[in-house]
PDB file of C-alpha atoms in Angstrom:
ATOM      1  CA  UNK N 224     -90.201  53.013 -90.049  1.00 52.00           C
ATOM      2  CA  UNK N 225     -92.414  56.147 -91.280  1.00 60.00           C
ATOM      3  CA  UNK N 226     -93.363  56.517 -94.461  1.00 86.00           C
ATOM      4  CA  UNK N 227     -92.082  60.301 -95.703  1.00 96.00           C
ATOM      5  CA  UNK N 228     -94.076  61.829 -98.471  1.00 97.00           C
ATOM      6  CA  UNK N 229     -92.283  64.904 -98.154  1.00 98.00           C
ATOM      7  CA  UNK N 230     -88.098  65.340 -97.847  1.00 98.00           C
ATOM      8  CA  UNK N 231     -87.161  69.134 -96.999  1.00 98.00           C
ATOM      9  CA  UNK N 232     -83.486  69.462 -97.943  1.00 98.00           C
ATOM     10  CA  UNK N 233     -81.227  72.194 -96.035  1.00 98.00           C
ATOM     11  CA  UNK N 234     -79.042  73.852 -99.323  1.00 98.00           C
ATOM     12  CA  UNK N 235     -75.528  74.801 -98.216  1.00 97.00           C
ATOM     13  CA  UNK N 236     -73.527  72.472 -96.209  1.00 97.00           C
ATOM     14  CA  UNK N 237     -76.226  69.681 -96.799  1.00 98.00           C
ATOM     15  CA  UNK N 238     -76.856  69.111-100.747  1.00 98.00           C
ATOM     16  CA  UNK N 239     -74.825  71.786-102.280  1.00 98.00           C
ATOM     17  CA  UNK N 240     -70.915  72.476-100.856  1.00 97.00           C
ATOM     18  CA  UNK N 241     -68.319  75.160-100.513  1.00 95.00           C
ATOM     19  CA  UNK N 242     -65.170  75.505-101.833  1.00 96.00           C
ATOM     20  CA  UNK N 243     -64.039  78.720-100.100  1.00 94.00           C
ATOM     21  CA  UNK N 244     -60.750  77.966-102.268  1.00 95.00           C
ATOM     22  CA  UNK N 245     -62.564  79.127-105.352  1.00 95.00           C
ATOM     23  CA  UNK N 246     -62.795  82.539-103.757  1.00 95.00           C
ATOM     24  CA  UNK N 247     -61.014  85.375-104.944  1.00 93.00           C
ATOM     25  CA  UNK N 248     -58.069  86.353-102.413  1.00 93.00           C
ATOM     26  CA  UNK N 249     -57.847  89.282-100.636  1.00 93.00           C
ATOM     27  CA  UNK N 250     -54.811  90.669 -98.121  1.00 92.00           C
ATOM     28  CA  UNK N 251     -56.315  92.339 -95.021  1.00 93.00           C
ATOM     29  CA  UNK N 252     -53.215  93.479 -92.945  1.00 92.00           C
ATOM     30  CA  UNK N 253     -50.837  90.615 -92.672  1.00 94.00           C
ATOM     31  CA  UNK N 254     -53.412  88.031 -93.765  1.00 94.00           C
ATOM     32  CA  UNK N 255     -54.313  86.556 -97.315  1.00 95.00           C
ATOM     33  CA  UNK N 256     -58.306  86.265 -96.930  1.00 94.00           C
ATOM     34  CA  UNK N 257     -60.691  84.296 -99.187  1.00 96.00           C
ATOM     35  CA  UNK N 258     -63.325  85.976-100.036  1.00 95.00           C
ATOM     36  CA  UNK N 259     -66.319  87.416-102.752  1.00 95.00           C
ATOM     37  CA  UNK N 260     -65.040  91.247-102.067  1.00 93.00           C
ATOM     38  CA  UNK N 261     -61.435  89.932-103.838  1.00 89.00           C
ATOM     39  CA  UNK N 262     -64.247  90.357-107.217  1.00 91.00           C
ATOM     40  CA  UNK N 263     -65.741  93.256-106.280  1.00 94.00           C
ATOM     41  CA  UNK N 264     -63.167  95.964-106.853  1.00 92.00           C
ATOM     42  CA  UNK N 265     -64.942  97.204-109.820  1.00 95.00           C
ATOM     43  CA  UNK N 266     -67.943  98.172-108.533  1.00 96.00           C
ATOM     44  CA  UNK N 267     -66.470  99.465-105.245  1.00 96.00           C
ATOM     45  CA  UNK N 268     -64.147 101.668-107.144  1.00 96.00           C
ATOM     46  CA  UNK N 269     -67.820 102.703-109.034  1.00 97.00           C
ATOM     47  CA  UNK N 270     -69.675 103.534-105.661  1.00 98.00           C
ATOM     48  CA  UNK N 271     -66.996 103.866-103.157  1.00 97.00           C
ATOM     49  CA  UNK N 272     -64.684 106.262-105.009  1.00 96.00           C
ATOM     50  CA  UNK N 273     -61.298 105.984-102.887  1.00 95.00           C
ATOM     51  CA  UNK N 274     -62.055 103.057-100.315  1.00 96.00           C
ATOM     52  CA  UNK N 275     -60.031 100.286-100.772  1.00 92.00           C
ATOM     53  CA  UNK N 276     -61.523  97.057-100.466  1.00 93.00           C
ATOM     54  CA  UNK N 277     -59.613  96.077 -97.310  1.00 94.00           C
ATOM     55  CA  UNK N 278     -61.302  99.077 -95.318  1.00 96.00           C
ATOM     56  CA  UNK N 279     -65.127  97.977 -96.812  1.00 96.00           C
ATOM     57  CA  UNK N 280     -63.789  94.159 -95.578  1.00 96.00           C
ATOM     58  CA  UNK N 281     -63.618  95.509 -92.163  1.00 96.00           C
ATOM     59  CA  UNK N 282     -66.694  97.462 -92.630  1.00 97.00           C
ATOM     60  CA  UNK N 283     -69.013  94.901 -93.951  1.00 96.00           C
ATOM     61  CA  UNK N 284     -66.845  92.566 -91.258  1.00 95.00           C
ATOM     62  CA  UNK N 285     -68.047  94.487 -88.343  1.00 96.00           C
ATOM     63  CA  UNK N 286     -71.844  94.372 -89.711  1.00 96.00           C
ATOM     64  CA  UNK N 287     -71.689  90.626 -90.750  1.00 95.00           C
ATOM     65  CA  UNK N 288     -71.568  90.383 -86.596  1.00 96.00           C
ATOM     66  CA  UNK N 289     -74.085  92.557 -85.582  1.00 96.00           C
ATOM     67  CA  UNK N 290     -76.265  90.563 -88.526  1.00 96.00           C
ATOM     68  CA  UNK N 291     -75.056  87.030 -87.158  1.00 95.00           C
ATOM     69  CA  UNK N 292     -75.518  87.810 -83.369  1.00 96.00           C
ATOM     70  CA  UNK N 293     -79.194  89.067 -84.088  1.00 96.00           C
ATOM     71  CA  UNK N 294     -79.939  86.018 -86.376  1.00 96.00           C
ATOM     72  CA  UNK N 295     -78.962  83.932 -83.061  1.00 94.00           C
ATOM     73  CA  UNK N 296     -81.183  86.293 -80.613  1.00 96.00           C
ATOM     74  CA  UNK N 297     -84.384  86.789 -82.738  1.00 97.00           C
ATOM     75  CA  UNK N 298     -83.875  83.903 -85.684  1.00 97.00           C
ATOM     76  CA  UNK N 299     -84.257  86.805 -88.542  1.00 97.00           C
ATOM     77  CA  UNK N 300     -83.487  87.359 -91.828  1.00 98.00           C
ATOM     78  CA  UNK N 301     -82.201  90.817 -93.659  1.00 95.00           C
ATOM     79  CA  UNK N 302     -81.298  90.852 -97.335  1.00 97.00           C
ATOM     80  CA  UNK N 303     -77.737  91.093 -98.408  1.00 97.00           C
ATOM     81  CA  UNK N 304     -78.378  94.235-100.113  1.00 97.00           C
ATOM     82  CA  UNK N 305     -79.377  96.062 -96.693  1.00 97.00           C
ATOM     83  CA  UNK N 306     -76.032  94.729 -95.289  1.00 97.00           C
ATOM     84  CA  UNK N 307     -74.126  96.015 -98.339  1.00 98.00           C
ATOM     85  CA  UNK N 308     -75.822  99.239 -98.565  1.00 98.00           C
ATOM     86  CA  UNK N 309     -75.083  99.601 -94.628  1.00 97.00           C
ATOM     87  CA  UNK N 310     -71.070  99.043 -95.483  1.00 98.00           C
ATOM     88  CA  UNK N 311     -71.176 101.544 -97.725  1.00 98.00           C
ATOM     89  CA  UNK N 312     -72.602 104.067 -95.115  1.00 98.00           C
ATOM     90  CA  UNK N 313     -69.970 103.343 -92.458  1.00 97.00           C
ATOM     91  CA  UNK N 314     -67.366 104.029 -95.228  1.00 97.00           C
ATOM     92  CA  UNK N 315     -68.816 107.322 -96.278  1.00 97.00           C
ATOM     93  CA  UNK N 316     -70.863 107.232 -99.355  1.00 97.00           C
ATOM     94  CA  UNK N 317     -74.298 108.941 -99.928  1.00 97.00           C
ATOM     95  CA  UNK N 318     -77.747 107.531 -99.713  1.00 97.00           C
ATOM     96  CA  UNK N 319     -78.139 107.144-103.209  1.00 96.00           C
ATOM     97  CA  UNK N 320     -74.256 105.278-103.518  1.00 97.00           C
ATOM     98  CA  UNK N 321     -75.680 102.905-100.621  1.00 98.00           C
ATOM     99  CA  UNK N 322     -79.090 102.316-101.982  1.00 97.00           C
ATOM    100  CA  UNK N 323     -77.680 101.432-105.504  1.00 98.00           C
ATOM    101  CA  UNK N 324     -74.318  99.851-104.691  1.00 98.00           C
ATOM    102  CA  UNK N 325     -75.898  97.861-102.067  1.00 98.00           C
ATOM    103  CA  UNK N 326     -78.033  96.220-104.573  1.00 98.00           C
ATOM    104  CA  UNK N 327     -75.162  95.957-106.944  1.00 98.00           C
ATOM    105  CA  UNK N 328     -72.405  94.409-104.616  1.00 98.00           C
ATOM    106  CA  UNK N 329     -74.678  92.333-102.884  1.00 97.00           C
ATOM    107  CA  UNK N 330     -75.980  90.981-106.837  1.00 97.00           C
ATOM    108  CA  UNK N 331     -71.927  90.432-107.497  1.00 97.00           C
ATOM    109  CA  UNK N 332     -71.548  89.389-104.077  1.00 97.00           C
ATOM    110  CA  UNK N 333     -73.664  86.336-104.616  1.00 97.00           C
ATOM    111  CA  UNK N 334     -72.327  85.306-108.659  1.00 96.00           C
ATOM    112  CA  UNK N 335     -68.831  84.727-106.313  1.00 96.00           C
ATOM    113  CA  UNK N 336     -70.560  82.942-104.109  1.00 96.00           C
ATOM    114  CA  UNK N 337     -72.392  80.624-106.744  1.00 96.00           C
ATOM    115  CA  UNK N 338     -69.191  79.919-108.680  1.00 96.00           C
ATOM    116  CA  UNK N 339     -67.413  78.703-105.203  1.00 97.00           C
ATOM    117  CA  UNK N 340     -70.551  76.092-105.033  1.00 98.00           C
ATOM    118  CA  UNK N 341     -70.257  72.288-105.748  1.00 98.00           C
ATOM    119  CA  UNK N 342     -73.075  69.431-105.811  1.00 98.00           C
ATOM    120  CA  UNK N 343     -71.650  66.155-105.577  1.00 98.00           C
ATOM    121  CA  UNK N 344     -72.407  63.688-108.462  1.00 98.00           C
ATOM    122  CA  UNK N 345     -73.329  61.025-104.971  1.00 97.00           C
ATOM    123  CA  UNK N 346     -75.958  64.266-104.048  1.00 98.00           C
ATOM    124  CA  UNK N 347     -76.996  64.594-107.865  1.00 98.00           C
ATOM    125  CA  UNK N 348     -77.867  61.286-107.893  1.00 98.00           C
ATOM    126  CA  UNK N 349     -79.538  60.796-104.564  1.00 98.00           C
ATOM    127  CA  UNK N 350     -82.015  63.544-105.837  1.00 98.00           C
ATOM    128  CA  UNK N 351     -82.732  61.863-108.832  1.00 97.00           C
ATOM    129  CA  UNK N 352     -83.685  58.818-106.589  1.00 96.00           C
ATOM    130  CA  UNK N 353     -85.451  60.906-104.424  1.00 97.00           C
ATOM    131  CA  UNK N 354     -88.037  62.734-106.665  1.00 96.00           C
ATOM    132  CA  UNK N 355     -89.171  59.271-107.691  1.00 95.00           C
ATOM    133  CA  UNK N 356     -90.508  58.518-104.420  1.00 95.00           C
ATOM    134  CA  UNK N 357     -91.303  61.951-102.191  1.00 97.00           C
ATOM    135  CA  UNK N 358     -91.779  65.655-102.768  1.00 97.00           C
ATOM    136  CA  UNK N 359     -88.789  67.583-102.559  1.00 98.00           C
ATOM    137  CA  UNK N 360     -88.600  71.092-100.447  1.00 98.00           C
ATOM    138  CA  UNK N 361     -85.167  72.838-100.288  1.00 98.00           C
ATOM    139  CA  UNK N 362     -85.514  75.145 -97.060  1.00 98.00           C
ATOM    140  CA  UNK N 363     -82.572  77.164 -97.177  1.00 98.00           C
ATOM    141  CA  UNK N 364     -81.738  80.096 -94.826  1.00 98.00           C
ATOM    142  CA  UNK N 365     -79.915  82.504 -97.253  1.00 98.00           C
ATOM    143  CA  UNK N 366     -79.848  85.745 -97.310  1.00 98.00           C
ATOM    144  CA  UNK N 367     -80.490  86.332-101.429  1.00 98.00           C
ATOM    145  CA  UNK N 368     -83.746  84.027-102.288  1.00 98.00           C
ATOM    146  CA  UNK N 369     -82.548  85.314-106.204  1.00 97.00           C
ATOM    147  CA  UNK N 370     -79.160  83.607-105.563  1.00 97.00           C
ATOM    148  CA  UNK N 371     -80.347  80.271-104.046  1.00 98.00           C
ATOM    149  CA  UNK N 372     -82.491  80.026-107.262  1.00 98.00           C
ATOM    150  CA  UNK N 373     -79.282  80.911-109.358  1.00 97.00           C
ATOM    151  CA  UNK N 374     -77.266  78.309-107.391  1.00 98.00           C
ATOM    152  CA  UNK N 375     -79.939  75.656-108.331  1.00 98.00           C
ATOM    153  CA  UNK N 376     -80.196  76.526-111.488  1.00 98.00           C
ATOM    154  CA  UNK N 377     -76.253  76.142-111.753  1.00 97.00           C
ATOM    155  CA  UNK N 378     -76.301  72.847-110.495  1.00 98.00           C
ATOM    156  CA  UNK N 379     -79.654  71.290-112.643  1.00 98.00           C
ATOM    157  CA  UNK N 380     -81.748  71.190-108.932  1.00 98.00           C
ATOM    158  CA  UNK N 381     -84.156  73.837-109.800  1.00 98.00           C
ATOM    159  CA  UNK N 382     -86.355  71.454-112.257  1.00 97.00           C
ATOM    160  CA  UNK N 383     -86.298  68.614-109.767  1.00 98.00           C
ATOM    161  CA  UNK N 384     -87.642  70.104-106.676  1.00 98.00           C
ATOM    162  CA  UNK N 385     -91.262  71.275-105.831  1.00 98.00           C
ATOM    163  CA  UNK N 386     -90.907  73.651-103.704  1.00 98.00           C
ATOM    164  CA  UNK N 387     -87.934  76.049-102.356  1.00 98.00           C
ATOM    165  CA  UNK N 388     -88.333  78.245 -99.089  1.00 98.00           C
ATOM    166  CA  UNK N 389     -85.451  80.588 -98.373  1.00 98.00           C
ATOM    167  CA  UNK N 390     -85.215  82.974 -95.360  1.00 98.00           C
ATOM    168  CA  UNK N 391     -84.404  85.956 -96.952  1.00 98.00           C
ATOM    169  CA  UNK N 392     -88.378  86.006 -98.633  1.00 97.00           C
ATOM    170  CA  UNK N 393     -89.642  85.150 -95.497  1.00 98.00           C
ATOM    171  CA  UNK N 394     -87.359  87.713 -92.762  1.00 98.00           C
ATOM    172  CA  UNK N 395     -87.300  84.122 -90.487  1.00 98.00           C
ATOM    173  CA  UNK N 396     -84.825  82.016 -90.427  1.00 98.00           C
ATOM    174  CA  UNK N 397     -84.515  78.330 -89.305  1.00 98.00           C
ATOM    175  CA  UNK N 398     -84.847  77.176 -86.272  1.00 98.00           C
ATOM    176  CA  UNK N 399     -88.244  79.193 -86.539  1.00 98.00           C
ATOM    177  CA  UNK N 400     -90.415  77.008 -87.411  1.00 98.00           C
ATOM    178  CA  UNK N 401     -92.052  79.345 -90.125  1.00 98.00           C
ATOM    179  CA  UNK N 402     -89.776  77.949 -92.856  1.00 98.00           C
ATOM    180  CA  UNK N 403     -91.089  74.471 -92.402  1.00 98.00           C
ATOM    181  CA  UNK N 404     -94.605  75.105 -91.741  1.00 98.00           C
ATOM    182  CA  UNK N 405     -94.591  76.895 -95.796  1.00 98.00           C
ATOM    183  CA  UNK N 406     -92.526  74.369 -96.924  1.00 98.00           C
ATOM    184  CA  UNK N 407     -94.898  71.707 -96.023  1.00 98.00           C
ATOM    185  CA  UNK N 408     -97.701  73.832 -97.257  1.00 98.00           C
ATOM    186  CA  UNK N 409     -96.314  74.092-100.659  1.00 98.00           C
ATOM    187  CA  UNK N 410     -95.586  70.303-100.709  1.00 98.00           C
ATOM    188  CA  UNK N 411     -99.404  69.594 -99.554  1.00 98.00           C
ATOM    189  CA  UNK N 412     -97.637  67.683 -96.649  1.00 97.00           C
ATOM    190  CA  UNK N 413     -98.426  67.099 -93.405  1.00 97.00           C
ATOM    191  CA  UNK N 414     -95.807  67.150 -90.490  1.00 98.00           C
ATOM    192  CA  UNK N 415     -95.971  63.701 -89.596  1.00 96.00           C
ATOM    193  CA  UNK N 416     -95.155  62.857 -93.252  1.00 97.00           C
ATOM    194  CA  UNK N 417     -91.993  64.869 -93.751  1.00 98.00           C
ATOM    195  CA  UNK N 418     -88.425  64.922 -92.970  1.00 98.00           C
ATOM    196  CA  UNK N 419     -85.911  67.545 -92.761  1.00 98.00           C
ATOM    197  CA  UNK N 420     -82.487  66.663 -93.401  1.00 98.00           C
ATOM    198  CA  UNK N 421     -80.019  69.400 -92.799  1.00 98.00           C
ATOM    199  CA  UNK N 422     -76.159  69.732 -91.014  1.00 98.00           C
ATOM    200  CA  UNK N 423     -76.534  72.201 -88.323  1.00 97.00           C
ATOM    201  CA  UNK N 424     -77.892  70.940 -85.622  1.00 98.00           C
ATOM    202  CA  UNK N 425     -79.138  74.447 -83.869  1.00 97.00           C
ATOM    203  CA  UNK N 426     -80.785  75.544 -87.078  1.00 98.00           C
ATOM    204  CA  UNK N 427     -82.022  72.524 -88.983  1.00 98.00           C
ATOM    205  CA  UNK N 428     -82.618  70.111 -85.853  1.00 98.00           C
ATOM    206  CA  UNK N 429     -84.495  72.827 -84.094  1.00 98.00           C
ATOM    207  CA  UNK N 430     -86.804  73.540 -86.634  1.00 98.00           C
ATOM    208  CA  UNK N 431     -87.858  70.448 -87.104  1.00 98.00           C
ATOM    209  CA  UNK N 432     -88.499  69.894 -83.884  1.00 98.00           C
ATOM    210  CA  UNK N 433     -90.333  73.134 -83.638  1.00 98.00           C
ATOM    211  CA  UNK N 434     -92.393  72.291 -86.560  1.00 98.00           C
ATOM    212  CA  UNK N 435     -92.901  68.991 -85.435  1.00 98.00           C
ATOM    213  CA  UNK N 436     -91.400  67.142 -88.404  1.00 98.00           C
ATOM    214  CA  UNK N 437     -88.850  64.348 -87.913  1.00 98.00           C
ATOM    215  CA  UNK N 438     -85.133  65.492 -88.796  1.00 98.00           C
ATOM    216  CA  UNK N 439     -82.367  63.528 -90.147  1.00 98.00           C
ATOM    217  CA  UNK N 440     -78.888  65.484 -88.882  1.00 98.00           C
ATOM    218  CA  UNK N 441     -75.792  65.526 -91.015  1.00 98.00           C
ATOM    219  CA  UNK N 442     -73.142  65.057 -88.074  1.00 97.00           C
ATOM    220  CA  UNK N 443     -70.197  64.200 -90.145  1.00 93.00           C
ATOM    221  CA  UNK N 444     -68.041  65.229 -87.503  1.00 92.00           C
ATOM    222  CA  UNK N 445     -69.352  63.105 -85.334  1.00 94.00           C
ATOM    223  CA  UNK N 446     -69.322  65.709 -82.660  1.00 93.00           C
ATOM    224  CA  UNK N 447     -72.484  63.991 -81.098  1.00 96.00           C
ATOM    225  CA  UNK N 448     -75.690  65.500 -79.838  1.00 96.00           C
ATOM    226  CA  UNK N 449     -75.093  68.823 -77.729  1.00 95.00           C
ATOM    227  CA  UNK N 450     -75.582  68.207 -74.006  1.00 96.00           C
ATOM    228  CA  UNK N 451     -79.347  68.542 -72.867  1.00 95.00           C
ATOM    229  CA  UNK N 452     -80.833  68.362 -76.620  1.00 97.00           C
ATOM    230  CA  UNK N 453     -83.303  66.739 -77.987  1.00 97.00           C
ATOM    231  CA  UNK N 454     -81.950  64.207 -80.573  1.00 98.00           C
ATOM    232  CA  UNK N 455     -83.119  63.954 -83.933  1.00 98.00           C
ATOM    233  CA  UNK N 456     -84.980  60.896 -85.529  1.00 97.00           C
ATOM    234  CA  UNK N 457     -81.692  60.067 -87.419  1.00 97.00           C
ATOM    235  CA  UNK N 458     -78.098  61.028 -87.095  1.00 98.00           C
ATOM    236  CA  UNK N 459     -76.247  60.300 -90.544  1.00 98.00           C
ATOM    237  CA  UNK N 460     -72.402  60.516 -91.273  1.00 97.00           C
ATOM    238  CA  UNK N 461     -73.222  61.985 -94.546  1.00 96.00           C
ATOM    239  CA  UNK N 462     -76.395  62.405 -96.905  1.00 97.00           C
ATOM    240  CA  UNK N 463     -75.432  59.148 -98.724  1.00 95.00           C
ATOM    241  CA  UNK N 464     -76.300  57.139 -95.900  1.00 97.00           C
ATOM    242  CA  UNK N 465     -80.463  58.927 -96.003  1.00 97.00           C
ATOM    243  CA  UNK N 466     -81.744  56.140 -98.408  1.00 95.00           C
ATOM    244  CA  UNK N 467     -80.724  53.624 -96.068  1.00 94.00           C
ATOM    245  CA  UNK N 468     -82.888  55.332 -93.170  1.00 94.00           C
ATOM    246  CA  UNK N 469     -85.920  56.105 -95.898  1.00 93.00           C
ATOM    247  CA  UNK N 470     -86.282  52.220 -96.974  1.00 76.00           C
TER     248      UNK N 470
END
């Protein structure tokens, strides 16, 4: 079994969870939506005079594609501010509205998205075991480095890790393998030492394997290893079963 000096942690969906329940509702057309723009009437009323926030839903709805089909193509990173301040173009406002609402919702945008966050006591814990034995790295993509900071912070992770890459600071996202390479550099760790433990497999699987590190996947689906790929070290049910894989 190798001997890992360094563990790189993916954030959302690996150590930190969603509760998209804890989102404010909105109704777009016949449909109750969760969603961070249910909190943002405020400062849409303040920048967007007159839009209501299910027409800047559908706005920032039709750029959250274009974002997430470019992500997929070219495996970069905009900040949430540019997408915001975009949104507010498409519904009408001037370039002064979009450069300082965009900054504004996106700031707002991301408080929502904190409060609708949850760590686990079983992922609080396994930290605290961790940073006994290895260097920590959380290698998040995220499109707000401020906000995965603030989401640490909420949750008592910030002190306990030694390093923290996000996407958004570098304009790469995993599966480059740009985000590992600096994590590893701020650790002082080489490849061979590290793991990356993360639960999408196209992201946190692939960057690993383009940065030559082993990966431990979170499959807790158990939909299995996509046809023609090339498996990870470890496939775990959940993180509680990575100390079992580290000993």
């Amino acid at each position: 079994m190798p001997r890992y000096d360094g563990i790189l942690l993916d954030l959302f969906g690996t150590l930190v969870l969603a509760e998209p329940e804890r989102l404010p509702a909105l109704r777009v057309g016949a449909t109750t939506v969760r969603t961070t723009l249910g909190a943002l009437a405020d400062l849409l009323a303040v920048y967007a005079p007159g839009v209501g926030a299910e027409t800047f839903w559908h706005a920032l709805a039709g750029l959250n594609e274009e974002t997430n089909q470019r992500r997929q193509r070219e495996h970069v990173e905009e900040p949430a501010r540019e997408r915001f301040r975009r949104a507010l173009a498409r519904v009408g406002c001037d370039a002064e509205a979009c450069r300082e609402g965009g900054a504004a919702l996106a700031r707002a945008h991301h408080r929502a998205l904190a409060e609708a966050t949850v760590l686990p006591p079983a992922h609080a814990a396994l930290v605290d075991e961790l940073r006994a034995r290895h260097r920590l790295a959380v290698v998040s993509n995220f499109d707000d480095t401020a906000a995965v900071f603030e989401i640490l912070h909420r949750h008592g992770l910030l002190a306990k890790v030694d390093a923290i890459v996000v996407s958004e600071s570098l304009g790469l996202r995993k599966p480059h393998p740009l985000m590992v390479q600096t994590a590893l550099r701020m650790l002082e760790v080489p490849a061979r030492a590290a793991l990356l433990v993360g639960d999408t497999f196209g992201e946190d699987v692939e960057a690993a394997h383009a940065a030559g590190v082993d990966a431990a996947w979170l499959d807790r689906h158990a939909r299995g290893v996509p046809p023609g790929a090339t498996p990870p070290r470890f496939v775990l049910g959940g993180l509680s079963e990575l100390p079992g894989v580290l000993d």
